[in-house]
Amino acid sequence: MLAGVDEALLARVPLERTRYTGVGGVILGTAVMAGLSMWFALSQVLGGSHLLLAVPVLIWALIVLNLDRWLVSTVTGMWQRRLLTLIPRLLVAMVLGVVIAEPLVLRVFETAVVQHVKDQRETLRNVRKAWWVECNPLPPATPKRQDCQGSSLMASTTVADLTALADLQKDAEKLRKRIDTANRRHAKLVDQASDECAGRSGPGLSGRAGEGPRCRRLKEEARRYLANSRLKENTAELRQLEARIDKLREPLPVKGEAYQKALDAEIQRRLAEMPSPDDPVGLLERLKALHELTRDNTYLGAASWLLRLFLILIDCLPVLVKLMGGTTTYDRMVGEENRRREEVHAHQVRLAAEAEIGRLELSAYMTAEERHRARQQIDVERKATDLAARSKIEEMISNRTRELRRTMLNDGRNGANHQFS
């Protein structure tokens, strides 16, 4: 039954039954293997096995069984025709074998494939966590990595306060440097004026004590520098900045701790969205992992391809058995039976056509006869109508003739009486 043979015809060659029973067993084996492949594939896609998977698995096995049954159906005729017919079927069987073989290969190497996927997930999680930590340092520190664009996880008031504090500290440091420079310059000018007024000797000093012109000039320079350098205003501004810095710095330990906790919580939330090593491994991940493993391991790659070829060869066995078996007695009987049935069918069609043609000719003849009789009836009726019309016209003429004669006779008599009178 699975080999698609005609039992009545096979009964005439009982020695062929063993061959076709074996072909049916091969077809059944490929269908069972296709069902197992579908079971493994669906289990990998859905992340686990379930009893309801038996429905699509059974449907797929029946599809493969019927396809293999068609592939090994008897091909009759010359060897060229058999070859041209079986080669496309062999190609179809090879494609089907590739589809069926891959889930089975993944099942065989499942341990290595799943472990590889888990290792990749763990590595990716660790790399991503380190990236987030390095790209989100506690302000005012800045990220040292160059690839931190789009990696900011924190956007809170704590970050704003810490950033503002860093900016204030930078401004205060710049202002402090300007004040120190101005103080040193002013102190130098004041010391120089004091030395000049006190009469001390030295570079740029006259060495004469008293309020002389040079003493007054140096004092004036010190006074103008103090006014122009805005030393008092800058000092007041620096005190204000330091006050603001102290105000922001007071809750910094608490805010820094809160920032770190919030950052850790956000990183854990992001990591929870990523696949964990314990999550089910999907079919696409398995295929990618198997490709990576076989690419890096020559021995594993060779083993996987040998297994694939073995499974593809098994899936092609029905067609190969049919191709290698050659033309059997049953095949020749089937070919002869087909030819005889074709001749019988052609003869039946010819007889039916001739009978149909006869019926059509008879129907056409009967239709022609009916038309002929209808024409004769119409001619008879037309002639009768013409005859009746002529008779009526002759009768009218006769009546009119008699009336004219009577009129003429009456007129003749009246004329004779008038003459006599």
PDB file of N, CA and C in Angstrom, residues 226-289:
ATOM      1  N   LEU A 226      44.470  97.936  42.097  1.00  0.00           N
ATOM      2  CA  LEU A 226      43.444  97.343  42.963  1.00  0.00           C
ATOM      3  C   LEU A 226      42.056  97.628  42.433  1.00  0.00           C
ATOM      4  N   ALA A 227      41.870  98.865  41.873  1.00  0.00           N
ATOM      5  CA  ALA A 227      40.556  99.222  41.338  1.00  0.00           C
ATOM      6  C   ALA A 227      40.275  98.496  40.020  1.00  0.00           C
ATOM      7  N   ASN A 228      41.298  98.457  39.158  1.00  0.00           N
ATOM      8  CA  ASN A 228      41.083  97.855  37.836  1.00  0.00           C
ATOM      9  C   ASN A 228      40.987  96.332  37.883  1.00  0.00           C
ATOM     10  N   SER A 229      41.655  95.717  38.792  1.00  0.00           N
ATOM     11  CA  SER A 229      41.631  94.250  38.862  1.00  0.00           C
ATOM     12  C   SER A 229      40.357  93.697  39.483  1.00  0.00           C
ATOM     13  N   ARG A 230      39.490  94.533  39.983  1.00  0.00           N
ATOM     14  CA  ARG A 230      38.238  94.116  40.622  1.00  0.00           C
ATOM     15  C   ARG A 230      38.508  93.026  41.658  1.00  0.00           C
ATOM     16  N   LEU A 231      39.530  93.216  42.429  1.00  0.00           N
ATOM     17  CA  LEU A 231      39.916  92.200  43.404  1.00  0.00           C
ATOM     18  C   LEU A 231      38.859  92.037  44.491  1.00  0.00           C
ATOM     19  N   LYS A 232      38.312  93.162  44.945  1.00  0.00           N
ATOM     20  CA  LYS A 232      37.290  93.070  45.996  1.00  0.00           C
ATOM     21  C   LYS A 232      36.025  92.383  45.462  1.00  0.00           C
ATOM     22  N   GLU A 233      35.618  92.768  44.239  1.00  0.00           N
ATOM     23  CA  GLU A 233      34.402  92.158  43.683  1.00  0.00           C
ATOM     24  C   GLU A 233      34.602  90.655  43.442  1.00  0.00           C
ATOM     25  N   ASN A 234      35.770  90.317  42.905  1.00  0.00           N
ATOM     26  CA  ASN A 234      36.034  88.883  42.663  1.00  0.00           C
ATOM     27  C   ASN A 234      36.095  88.104  43.962  1.00  0.00           C
ATOM     28  N   THR A 235      36.662  88.728  44.992  1.00  0.00           N
ATOM     29  CA  THR A 235      36.722  88.036  46.286  1.00  0.00           C
ATOM     30  C   THR A 235      35.323  87.809  46.837  1.00  0.00           C
ATOM     31  N   ALA A 236      34.443  88.819  46.688  1.00  0.00           N
ATOM     32  CA  ALA A 236      33.064  88.660  47.148  1.00  0.00           C
ATOM     33  C   ALA A 236      32.349  87.587  46.343  1.00  0.00           C
ATOM     34  N   GLU A 237      32.588  87.571  45.031  1.00  0.00           N
ATOM     35  CA  GLU A 237      31.955  86.550  44.180  1.00  0.00           C
ATOM     36  C   GLU A 237      32.451  85.162  44.535  1.00  0.00           C
ATOM     37  N   LEU A 238      33.729  85.046  44.851  1.00  0.00           N
ATOM     38  CA  LEU A 238      34.282  83.748  45.237  1.00  0.00           C
ATOM     39  C   LEU A 238      33.635  83.254  46.524  1.00  0.00           C
ATOM     40  N   ARG A 239      33.420  84.172  47.484  1.00  0.00           N
ATOM     41  CA  ARG A 239      32.757  83.752  48.733  1.00  0.00           C
ATOM     42  C   ARG A 239      31.346  83.221  48.441  1.00  0.00           C
ATOM     43  N   GLN A 240      30.647  83.920  47.511  1.00  0.00           N
ATOM     44  CA  GLN A 240      29.301  83.447  47.165  1.00  0.00           C
ATOM     45  C   GLN A 240      29.348  82.057  46.518  1.00  0.00           C
ATOM     46  N   LEU A 241      30.302  81.846  45.600  1.00  0.00           N
ATOM     47  CA  LEU A 241      30.431  80.530  44.968  1.00  0.00           C
ATOM     48  C   LEU A 241      30.758  79.457  45.985  1.00  0.00           C
ATOM     49  N   GLU A 242      31.650  79.771  46.922  1.00  0.00           N
ATOM     50  CA  GLU A 242      32.001  78.785  47.943  1.00  0.00           C
ATOM     51  C   GLU A 242      30.818  78.465  48.830  1.00  0.00           C
ATOM     52  N   ALA A 243      29.981  79.484  49.074  1.00  0.00           N
ATOM     53  CA  ALA A 243      28.779  79.233  49.880  1.00  0.00           C
ATOM     54  C   ALA A 243      27.827  78.297  49.138  1.00  0.00           C
ATOM     55  N   ARG A 244      27.650  78.532  47.833  1.00  0.00           N
ATOM     56  CA  ARG A 244      26.778  77.660  47.053  1.00  0.00           C
ATOM     57  C   ARG A 244      27.359  76.251  46.961  1.00  0.00           C
ATOM     58  N   ILE A 245      28.678  76.164  46.823  1.00  0.00           N
ATOM     59  CA  ILE A 245      29.308  74.843  46.763  1.00  0.00           C
ATOM     60  C   ILE A 245      29.115  74.097  48.069  1.00  0.00           C
ATOM     61  N   ASP A 246      29.293  74.795  49.194  1.00  0.00           N
ATOM     62  CA  ASP A 246      29.088  74.146  50.489  1.00  0.00           C
ATOM     63  C   ASP A 246      27.651  73.680  50.655  1.00  0.00           C
ATOM     64  N   LYS A 247      26.711  74.488  50.132  1.00  0.00           N
ATOM     65  CA  LYS A 247      25.298  74.118  50.250  1.00  0.00           C
ATOM     66  C   LYS A 247      24.983  72.867  49.427  1.00  0.00           C
ATOM     67  N   LEU A 248      25.573  72.787  48.209  1.00  0.00           N
ATOM     68  CA  LEU A 248      25.342  71.602  47.379  1.00  0.00           C
ATOM     69  C   LEU A 248      26.123  70.394  47.879  1.00  0.00           C
ATOM     70  N   ARG A 249      27.240  70.627  48.528  1.00  0.00           N
ATOM     71  CA  ARG A 249      28.093  69.527  48.941  1.00  0.00           C
ATOM     72  C   ARG A 249      27.588  68.834  50.195  1.00  0.00           C
ATOM     73  N   GLU A 250      26.766  69.481  50.958  1.00  0.00           N
ATOM     74  CA  GLU A 250      26.283  68.886  52.205  1.00  0.00           C
ATOM     75  C   GLU A 250      25.579  67.550  51.995  1.00  0.00           C
ATOM     76  N   PRO A 251      24.580  67.444  51.041  1.00  0.00           N
ATOM     77  CA  PRO A 251      23.895  66.148  50.883  1.00  0.00           C
ATOM     78  C   PRO A 251      24.566  65.230  49.863  1.00  0.00           C
ATOM     79  N   LEU A 252      25.788  65.555  49.422  1.00  0.00           N
ATOM     80  CA  LEU A 252      26.415  64.747  48.373  1.00  0.00           C
ATOM     81  C   LEU A 252      26.612  63.285  48.748  1.00  0.00           C
ATOM     82  N   PRO A 253      27.067  62.950  49.942  1.00  0.00           N
ATOM     83  CA  PRO A 253      27.226  61.521  50.252  1.00  0.00           C
ATOM     84  C   PRO A 253      25.932  60.743  50.088  1.00  0.00           C
ATOM     85  N   VAL A 254      24.832  61.359  50.543  1.00  0.00           N
ATOM     86  CA  VAL A 254      23.531  60.676  50.411  1.00  0.00           C
ATOM     87  C   VAL A 254      23.140  60.581  48.942  1.00  0.00           C
ATOM     88  N   LYS A 255      23.325  61.702  48.194  1.00  0.00           N
ATOM     89  CA  LYS A 255      22.948  61.704  46.791  1.00  0.00           C
ATOM     90  C   LYS A 255      23.831  60.771  45.974  1.00  0.00           C
ATOM     91  N   GLY A 256      25.110  60.734  46.282  1.00  0.00           N
ATOM     92  CA  GLY A 256      25.989  59.823  45.559  1.00  0.00           C
ATOM     93  C   GLY A 256      25.601  58.373  45.778  1.00  0.00           C
ATOM     94  N   GLU A 257      25.248  58.056  47.028  1.00  0.00           N
ATOM     95  CA  GLU A 257      24.810  56.691  47.329  1.00  0.00           C
ATOM     96  C   GLU A 257      23.505  56.376  46.606  1.00  0.00           C
ATOM     97  N   ALA A 258      22.585  57.334  46.579  1.00  0.00           N
ATOM     98  CA  ALA A 258      21.320  57.132  45.866  1.00  0.00           C
ATOM     99  C   ALA A 258      21.564  56.978  44.371  1.00  0.00           C
ATOM    100  N   TYR A 259      22.505  57.760  43.852  1.00  0.00           N
ATOM    101  CA  TYR A 259      22.828  57.656  42.426  1.00  0.00           C
ATOM    102  C   TYR A 259      23.344  56.260  42.089  1.00  0.00           C
ATOM    103  N   GLN A 260      24.230  55.750  42.930  1.00  0.00           N
ATOM    104  CA  GLN A 260      24.801  54.429  42.665  1.00  0.00           C
ATOM    105  C   GLN A 260      23.737  53.344  42.752  1.00  0.00           C
ATOM    106  N   LYS A 261      22.841  53.466  43.728  1.00  0.00           N
ATOM    107  CA  LYS A 261      21.768  52.473  43.848  1.00  0.00           C
ATOM    108  C   LYS A 261      20.837  52.539  42.650  1.00  0.00           C
ATOM    109  N   ALA A 262      20.494  53.766  42.237  1.00  0.00           N
ATOM    110  CA  ALA A 262      19.608  53.912  41.074  1.00  0.00           C
ATOM    111  C   ALA A 262      20.271  53.377  39.814  1.00  0.00           C
ATOM    112  N   LEU A 263      21.575  53.637  39.669  1.00  0.00           N
ATOM    113  CA  LEU A 263      22.296  53.130  38.502  1.00  0.00           C
ATOM    114  C   LEU A 263      22.327  51.605  38.504  1.00  0.00           C
ATOM    115  N   ASP A 264      22.595  51.000  39.662  1.00  0.00           N
ATOM    116  CA  ASP A 264      22.601  49.534  39.749  1.00  0.00           C
ATOM    117  C   ASP A 264      21.230  48.952  39.428  1.00  0.00           C
ATOM    118  N   ALA A 265      20.183  49.605  39.926  1.00  0.00           N
ATOM    119  CA  ALA A 265      18.823  49.118  39.659  1.00  0.00           C
ATOM    120  C   ALA A 265      18.495  49.215  38.164  1.00  0.00           C
ATOM    121  N   GLU A 266      18.899  50.306  37.523  1.00  0.00           N
ATOM    122  CA  GLU A 266      18.630  50.476  36.095  1.00  0.00           C
ATOM    123  C   GLU A 266      19.416  49.462  35.267  1.00  0.00           C
ATOM    124  N   ILE A 267      20.647  49.200  35.660  1.00  0.00           N
ATOM    125  CA  ILE A 267      21.439  48.197  34.946  1.00  0.00           C
ATOM    126  C   ILE A 267      20.806  46.813  35.089  1.00  0.00           C
ATOM    127  N   GLN A 268      20.345  46.479  36.277  1.00  0.00           N
ATOM    128  CA  GLN A 268      19.695  45.190  36.482  1.00  0.00           C
ATOM    129  C   GLN A 268      18.403  45.088  35.669  1.00  0.00           C
ATOM    130  N   ARG A 269      17.676  46.209  35.562  1.00  0.00           N
ATOM    131  CA  ARG A 269      16.443  46.193  34.748  1.00  0.00           C
ATOM    132  C   ARG A 269      16.767  45.971  33.278  1.00  0.00           C
ATOM    133  N   ARG A 270      17.816  46.630  32.795  1.00  0.00           N
ATOM    134  CA  ARG A 270      18.218  46.428  31.407  1.00  0.00           C
ATOM    135  C   ARG A 270      18.702  45.004  31.169  1.00  0.00           C
ATOM    136  N   LEU A 271      19.430  44.468  32.120  1.00  0.00           N
ATOM    137  CA  LEU A 271      19.913  43.093  31.970  1.00  0.00           C
ATOM    138  C   LEU A 271      18.761  42.088  32.001  1.00  0.00           C
ATOM    139  N   ALA A 272      17.711  42.399  32.776  1.00  0.00           N
ATOM    140  CA  ALA A 272      16.561  41.499  32.842  1.00  0.00           C
ATOM    141  C   ALA A 272      15.834  41.425  31.511  1.00  0.00           C
ATOM    142  N   GLU A 273      15.935  42.486  30.703  1.00  0.00           N
ATOM    143  CA  GLU A 273      15.305  42.471  29.383  1.00  0.00           C
ATOM    144  C   GLU A 273      16.080  41.630  28.381  1.00  0.00           C
ATOM    145  N   MET A 274      17.329  41.353  28.664  1.00  0.00           N
ATOM    146  CA  MET A 274      18.149  40.533  27.769  1.00  0.00           C
ATOM    147  C   MET A 274      17.951  39.052  28.098  1.00  0.00           C
ATOM    148  N   PRO A 275      18.155  38.157  27.100  1.00  0.00           N
ATOM    149  CA  PRO A 275      18.025  36.722  27.383  1.00  0.00           C
ATOM    150  C   PRO A 275      19.062  36.275  28.405  1.00  0.00           C
ATOM    151  N   SER A 276      18.604  35.540  29.377  1.00  0.00           N
ATOM    152  CA  SER A 276      19.515  35.012  30.392  1.00  0.00           C
ATOM    153  C   SER A 276      19.988  33.617  29.976  1.00  0.00           C
ATOM    154  N   PRO A 277      21.070  33.132  30.549  1.00  0.00           N
ATOM    155  CA  PRO A 277      21.557  31.794  30.172  1.00  0.00           C
ATOM    156  C   PRO A 277      20.550  30.683  30.429  1.00  0.00           C
ATOM    157  N   ASP A 278      19.620  30.882  31.354  1.00  0.00           N
ATOM    158  CA  ASP A 278      18.653  29.837  31.680  1.00  0.00           C
ATOM    159  C   ASP A 278      17.398  29.889  30.822  1.00  0.00           C
ATOM    160  N   ASP A 279      17.245  30.908  29.984  1.00  0.00           N
ATOM    161  CA  ASP A 279      16.059  30.999  29.113  1.00  0.00           C
ATOM    162  C   ASP A 279      16.121  29.932  28.027  1.00  0.00           C
ATOM    163  N   PRO A 280      14.944  29.528  27.492  1.00  0.00           N
ATOM    164  CA  PRO A 280      14.944  28.528  26.406  1.00  0.00           C
ATOM    165  C   PRO A 280      15.706  29.042  25.186  1.00  0.00           C
ATOM    166  N   VAL A 281      16.349  28.113  24.505  1.00  0.00           N
ATOM    167  CA  VAL A 281      17.141  28.450  23.316  1.00  0.00           C
ATOM    168  C   VAL A 281      16.290  28.189  22.083  1.00  0.00           C
ATOM    169  N   GLY A 282      16.102  29.218  21.235  1.00  0.00           N
ATOM    170  CA  GLY A 282      15.279  29.102  20.043  1.00  0.00           C
ATOM    171  C   GLY A 282      16.009  28.441  18.888  1.00  0.00           C
ATOM    172  N   LEU A 283      15.226  28.199  17.815  1.00  0.00           N
ATOM    173  CA  LEU A 283      15.774  27.485  16.654  1.00  0.00           C
ATOM    174  C   LEU A 283      16.823  28.331  15.935  1.00  0.00           C
ATOM    175  N   LEU A 284      16.562  29.613  15.766  1.00  0.00           N
ATOM    176  CA  LEU A 284      17.524  30.471  15.069  1.00  0.00           C
ATOM    177  C   LEU A 284      18.844  30.577  15.841  1.00  0.00           C
ATOM    178  N   GLU A 285      18.726  30.671  17.176  1.00  0.00           N
ATOM    179  CA  GLU A 285      19.949  30.711  17.985  1.00  0.00           C
ATOM    180  C   GLU A 285      20.728  29.414  17.852  1.00  0.00           C
ATOM    181  N   ARG A 286      20.033  28.307  17.791  1.00  0.00           N
ATOM    182  CA  ARG A 286      20.705  27.012  17.642  1.00  0.00           C
ATOM    183  C   ARG A 286      21.428  26.928  16.288  1.00  0.00           C
ATOM    184  N   LEU A 287      20.738  27.378  15.228  1.00  0.00           N
ATOM    185  CA  LEU A 287      21.365  27.343  13.903  1.00  0.00           C
ATOM    186  C   LEU A 287      22.619  28.219  13.863  1.00  0.00           C
ATOM    187  N   LYS A 288      22.511  29.420  14.431  1.00  0.00           N
ATOM    188  CA  LYS A 288      23.668  30.316  14.457  1.00  0.00           C
ATOM    189  C   LYS A 288      24.802  29.726  15.291  1.00  0.00           C
ATOM    190  N   ALA A 289      24.471  29.149  16.433  1.00  0.00           N
ATOM    191  CA  ALA A 289      25.497  28.560  17.294  1.00  0.00           C
ATOM    192  C   ALA A 289      26.173  27.372  16.610  1.00  0.00           C
TER     193      ALA A 289
END
